[in-house]
Short mmCIF file of N, CA, C and O and ligand atoms in Angstrom, two decimals:
data_model
loop_
_atom_site.label_atom_id
_atom_site.label_comp_id
_atom_site.label_asym_id
_atom_site.label_seq_id
_atom_site.Cartn_x
_atom_site.Cartn_y
_atom_site.Cartn_z
N MET H 1 -41.21 -57.76 -97.87
CA MET H 1 -42.01 -57.67 -96.65
C MET H 1 -42.35 -56.19 -96.45
O MET H 1 -41.46 -55.40 -96.14
N PRO H 2 -43.60 -55.83 -96.63
CA PRO H 2 -44.00 -54.42 -96.67
C PRO H 2 -43.59 -53.63 -95.44
O PRO H 2 -43.23 -52.46 -95.54
N GLN H 3 -43.62 -54.23 -94.26
CA GLN H 3 -43.27 -53.50 -93.04
C GLN H 3 -41.82 -53.74 -92.63
O GLN H 3 -41.43 -53.39 -91.52
N GLY H 4 -41.04 -54.35 -93.50
CA GLY H 4 -39.66 -54.67 -93.17
C GLY H 4 -39.58 -56.05 -92.53
O GLY H 4 -40.58 -56.60 -92.09
N LYS H 5 -38.37 -56.61 -92.51
CA LYS H 5 -38.19 -57.95 -91.95
C LYS H 5 -37.82 -57.85 -90.47
O LYS H 5 -36.78 -57.30 -90.13
N PRO H 6 -38.68 -58.36 -89.59
CA PRO H 6 -38.32 -58.34 -88.17
C PRO H 6 -37.10 -59.23 -87.89
O PRO H 6 -36.88 -60.23 -88.59
N ALA H 7 -36.35 -58.87 -86.87
CA ALA H 7 -35.21 -59.69 -86.45
C ALA H 7 -35.70 -61.09 -86.08
O ALA H 7 -36.77 -61.25 -85.48
N GLY H 8 -34.95 -62.10 -86.44
CA GLY H 8 -35.28 -63.47 -86.07
C GLY H 8 -36.31 -64.13 -86.95
O GLY H 8 -36.70 -65.26 -86.69
N VAL H 9 -36.79 -63.42 -87.95
CA VAL H 9 -37.80 -63.96 -88.87
C VAL H 9 -37.17 -64.09 -90.25
O VAL H 9 -36.54 -63.16 -90.74
N ALA H 10 -37.35 -65.25 -90.86
CA ALA H 10 -36.80 -65.44 -92.21
C ALA H 10 -37.56 -64.60 -93.22
O ALA H 10 -38.77 -64.41 -93.09
N CYS H 11 -36.86 -64.11 -94.20
CA CYS H 11 -37.50 -63.33 -95.27
C CYS H 11 -38.50 -64.23 -96.01
O CYS H 11 -38.22 -65.41 -96.26
N VAL H 12 -39.65 -63.67 -96.37
CA VAL H 12 -40.66 -64.46 -97.06
C VAL H 12 -40.19 -64.87 -98.46
O VAL H 12 -40.77 -65.77 -99.07
N GLN H 13 -39.15 -64.22 -98.96
CA GLN H 13 -38.64 -64.56 -100.29
C GLN H 13 -37.58 -65.66 -100.25
O GLN H 13 -37.08 -66.08 -101.28
N LEU H 14 -37.25 -66.12 -99.07
CA LEU H 14 -36.25 -67.18 -98.93
C LEU H 14 -36.89 -68.53 -99.25
O LEU H 14 -37.89 -68.91 -98.64
N THR H 15 -36.34 -69.23 -100.21
CA THR H 15 -36.92 -70.51 -100.63
C THR H 15 -36.51 -71.63 -99.67
O THR H 15 -35.65 -71.45 -98.81
N ALA H 16 -37.09 -72.79 -99.85
CA ALA H 16 -36.81 -73.93 -98.96
C ALA H 16 -35.35 -74.36 -99.04
O ALA H 16 -34.82 -74.93 -98.08
N ASP H 17 -34.68 -74.08 -100.16
CA ASP H 17 -33.26 -74.43 -100.26
C ASP H 17 -32.36 -73.20 -100.07
O ASP H 17 -31.24 -73.15 -100.56
N TYR H 18 -32.88 -72.21 -99.31
CA TYR H 18 -32.13 -71.03 -98.88
C TYR H 18 -31.63 -70.18 -100.03
O TYR H 18 -30.55 -69.61 -99.98
N ARG H 19 -32.43 -70.05 -101.05
CA ARG H 19 -32.10 -69.13 -102.15
C ARG H 19 -33.12 -68.00 -102.13
O ARG H 19 -34.20 -68.11 -101.58
N CYS H 20 -32.72 -66.89 -102.79
CA CYS H 20 -33.62 -65.74 -102.87
C CYS H 20 -34.55 -65.90 -104.07
O CYS H 20 -34.09 -66.00 -105.21
N ALA H 21 -35.85 -65.89 -103.80
CA ALA H 21 -36.83 -66.04 -104.88
C ALA H 21 -36.86 -64.81 -105.79
O ALA H 21 -37.41 -64.87 -106.88
N LEU H 22 -36.27 -63.69 -105.32
CA LEU H 22 -36.27 -62.46 -106.12
C LEU H 22 -34.92 -62.15 -106.74
O LEU H 22 -34.75 -61.09 -107.34
N PHE H 23 -33.96 -63.07 -106.64
CA PHE H 23 -32.62 -62.79 -107.19
C PHE H 23 -32.74 -62.52 -108.68
O PHE H 23 -33.33 -63.30 -109.43
N GLY H 24 -32.17 -61.39 -109.11
CA GLY H 24 -32.24 -61.01 -110.52
C GLY H 24 -33.54 -60.33 -110.91
O GLY H 24 -33.71 -59.93 -112.06
N ASP H 25 -34.44 -60.17 -109.96
CA ASP H 25 -35.73 -59.55 -110.19
C ASP H 25 -35.66 -58.10 -109.70
O ASP H 25 -35.17 -57.85 -108.61
N PRO H 26 -36.15 -57.13 -110.48
CA PRO H 26 -36.08 -55.74 -110.03
C PRO H 26 -36.87 -55.46 -108.76
O PRO H 26 -36.65 -54.44 -108.10
N ARG H 27 -37.77 -56.35 -108.36
CA ARG H 27 -38.52 -56.16 -107.10
C ARG H 27 -37.68 -56.50 -105.87
O ARG H 27 -38.08 -56.21 -104.75
N ARG H 28 -36.51 -57.11 -106.10
CA ARG H 28 -35.65 -57.43 -104.95
C ARG H 28 -35.23 -56.12 -104.28
O ARG H 28 -34.84 -55.17 -104.96
N PRO H 29 -35.32 -56.05 -102.94
CA PRO H 29 -34.97 -54.81 -102.26
C PRO H 29 -33.54 -54.36 -102.58
O PRO H 29 -32.62 -55.18 -102.65
N ALA H 30 -33.37 -53.05 -102.76
CA ALA H 30 -32.06 -52.51 -103.10
C ALA H 30 -31.02 -52.86 -102.04
O ALA H 30 -29.86 -53.13 -102.36
N VAL H 31 -31.44 -52.87 -100.78
CA VAL H 31 -30.48 -53.17 -99.71
C VAL H 31 -29.88 -54.56 -99.90
O VAL H 31 -28.71 -54.79 -99.59
N CYS H 32 -30.66 -55.49 -100.40
CA CYS H 32 -30.16 -56.85 -100.63
C CYS H 32 -29.11 -56.85 -101.74
O CYS H 32 -28.09 -57.53 -101.64
N GLY H 33 -29.37 -56.07 -102.79
CA GLY H 33 -28.42 -56.01 -103.90
C GLY H 33 -27.12 -55.34 -103.52
O GLY H 33 -26.07 -55.64 -104.08
N ARG H 34 -27.19 -54.41 -102.55
CA ARG H 34 -25.98 -53.68 -102.14
C ARG H 34 -25.11 -54.48 -101.18
O ARG H 34 -23.92 -54.18 -101.02
N LEU H 35 -25.69 -55.46 -100.52
CA LEU H 35 -24.92 -56.22 -99.53
C LEU H 35 -23.79 -56.99 -100.21
O LEU H 35 -24.00 -57.70 -101.18
N ARG H 36 -22.60 -56.82 -99.70
CA ARG H 36 -21.43 -57.55 -100.20
C ARG H 36 -20.98 -58.52 -99.11
O ARG H 36 -20.38 -58.12 -98.13
N PRO H 37 -21.29 -59.81 -99.27
CA PRO H 37 -20.90 -60.77 -98.25
C PRO H 37 -19.38 -60.85 -98.09
O PRO H 37 -18.65 -60.69 -99.05
N GLU H 38 -18.97 -61.05 -96.86
CA GLU H 38 -17.55 -61.20 -96.56
C GLU H 38 -17.37 -62.51 -95.79
O GLU H 38 -18.30 -62.98 -95.13
N PRO H 39 -16.18 -63.07 -95.83
CA PRO H 39 -15.95 -64.33 -95.11
C PRO H 39 -16.33 -64.25 -93.64
O PRO H 39 -16.86 -65.21 -93.09
N ALA H 40 -16.12 -63.10 -93.00
CA ALA H 40 -16.44 -62.97 -91.57
C ALA H 40 -17.93 -63.13 -91.32
O ALA H 40 -18.33 -63.62 -90.26
N MET H 41 -18.76 -62.72 -92.23
CA MET H 41 -20.21 -62.82 -92.00
C MET H 41 -20.75 -64.19 -92.39
O MET H 41 -21.74 -64.65 -91.83
N CYS H 42 -20.11 -64.85 -93.31
CA CYS H 42 -20.59 -66.16 -93.76
C CYS H 42 -20.01 -67.31 -92.95
O CYS H 42 -20.67 -68.34 -92.79
N GLY H 43 -18.78 -67.15 -92.45
CA GLY H 43 -18.13 -68.24 -91.75
C GLY H 43 -17.89 -69.41 -92.70
O GLY H 43 -17.94 -69.26 -93.93
N SER H 44 -17.68 -70.56 -92.12
CA SER H 44 -17.40 -71.73 -92.96
C SER H 44 -18.60 -72.67 -93.05
O SER H 44 -18.56 -73.65 -93.78
N HIS H 45 -19.65 -72.36 -92.30
CA HIS H 45 -20.87 -73.16 -92.39
C HIS H 45 -22.06 -72.34 -91.91
O HIS H 45 -21.91 -71.25 -91.33
N ARG H 46 -23.24 -72.87 -92.14
CA ARG H 46 -24.49 -72.14 -91.89
C ARG H 46 -24.62 -71.69 -90.45
O ARG H 46 -25.08 -70.57 -90.18
N GLU H 47 -24.26 -72.55 -89.49
CA GLU H 47 -24.42 -72.18 -88.08
C GLU H 47 -23.58 -70.96 -87.72
O GLU H 47 -24.01 -70.10 -86.95
N GLN H 48 -22.37 -70.87 -88.28
CA GLN H 48 -21.55 -69.69 -88.03
C GLN H 48 -22.23 -68.45 -88.58
O GLN H 48 -22.25 -67.40 -87.93
N ALA H 49 -22.78 -68.55 -89.77
CA ALA H 49 -23.45 -67.41 -90.38
C ALA H 49 -24.66 -66.98 -89.56
O ALA H 49 -24.91 -65.79 -89.36
N LEU H 50 -25.41 -67.95 -89.03
CA LEU H 50 -26.58 -67.62 -88.22
C LEU H 50 -26.17 -66.97 -86.90
O LEU H 50 -26.85 -66.05 -86.42
N ARG H 51 -25.04 -67.41 -86.31
CA ARG H 51 -24.56 -66.76 -85.09
C ARG H 51 -24.18 -65.31 -85.36
O ARG H 51 -24.50 -64.40 -84.59
N TRP H 52 -23.49 -65.08 -86.48
CA TRP H 52 -23.09 -63.71 -86.84
C TRP H 52 -24.32 -62.86 -87.05
O TRP H 52 -24.41 -61.73 -86.56
N LEU H 53 -25.30 -63.39 -87.75
CA LEU H 53 -26.53 -62.65 -88.03
C LEU H 53 -27.27 -62.34 -86.73
O LEU H 53 -27.76 -61.22 -86.53
N GLY H 54 -27.33 -63.30 -85.82
CA GLY H 54 -28.00 -63.08 -84.54
C GLY H 54 -27.32 -61.98 -83.74
O GLY H 54 -27.99 -61.14 -83.14
N ALA H 55 -25.98 -61.98 -83.74
CA ALA H 55 -25.24 -60.95 -83.01
C ALA H 55 -25.50 -59.58 -83.64
O ALA H 55 -25.68 -58.58 -82.93
N LEU H 56 -25.55 -59.53 -84.95
CA LEU H 56 -25.81 -58.26 -85.64
C LEU H 56 -27.22 -57.77 -85.33
O LEU H 56 -27.44 -56.57 -85.08
N GLU H 57 -28.18 -58.69 -85.31
CA GLU H 57 -29.54 -58.29 -85.00
C GLU H 57 -29.66 -57.77 -83.58
O GLU H 57 -30.34 -56.78 -83.32
N GLN H 58 -28.96 -58.42 -82.65
CA GLN H 58 -28.99 -57.94 -81.26
C GLN H 58 -28.34 -56.57 -81.14
O GLN H 58 -28.84 -55.68 -80.45
N ALA H 59 -27.23 -56.38 -81.84
CA ALA H 59 -26.50 -55.11 -81.75
C ALA H 59 -27.28 -53.96 -82.35
O ALA H 59 -27.06 -52.81 -81.97
N THR H 60 -28.19 -54.25 -83.24
CA THR H 60 -28.92 -53.16 -83.92
C THR H 60 -30.39 -53.11 -83.48
O THR H 60 -31.16 -52.33 -84.04
N ALA H 61 -30.76 -53.93 -82.48
CA ALA H 61 -32.14 -53.92 -82.00
C ALA H 61 -32.44 -52.60 -81.31
O ALA H 61 -31.56 -52.01 -80.65
N SER H 62 -33.66 -52.10 -81.46
CA SER H 62 -34.01 -50.83 -80.82
C SER H 62 -34.88 -51.08 -79.60
O SER H 62 -35.29 -52.15 -79.30
S1 LIG T 101 -31.79 -61.34 -100.65
FE1 LIG T 101 -33.32 -60.00 -99.70
S2 LIG T 101 -35.27 -60.51 -100.68
FE2 LIG T 101 -33.85 -62.16 -101.11
S3 LIG T 101 -34.21 -63.67 -99.49
FE3 LIG T 101 -32.53 -62.37 -98.81
S4 LIG T 101 -33.50 -60.78 -97.59
FE4 LIG T 101 -35.11 -61.74 -98.84
#
């Protein structure tokens, strides 16, 4: 996403089955490759992960 990914908007590279269309591709943003998921951010199911992501987006909103 040339202007960056706005909070609350899914990445355009996210496929319908929630995979990264650029995984393994050198065009994948470096920040994505550096991210190391942890159990606290993923939770035990998707809704927990989305809550964590929403809280992070709120905490870093300008
Ligand atoms: S890993 Fe990065 S490029 Fe891939 S879907 Fe997630 S945010 Fe988009």
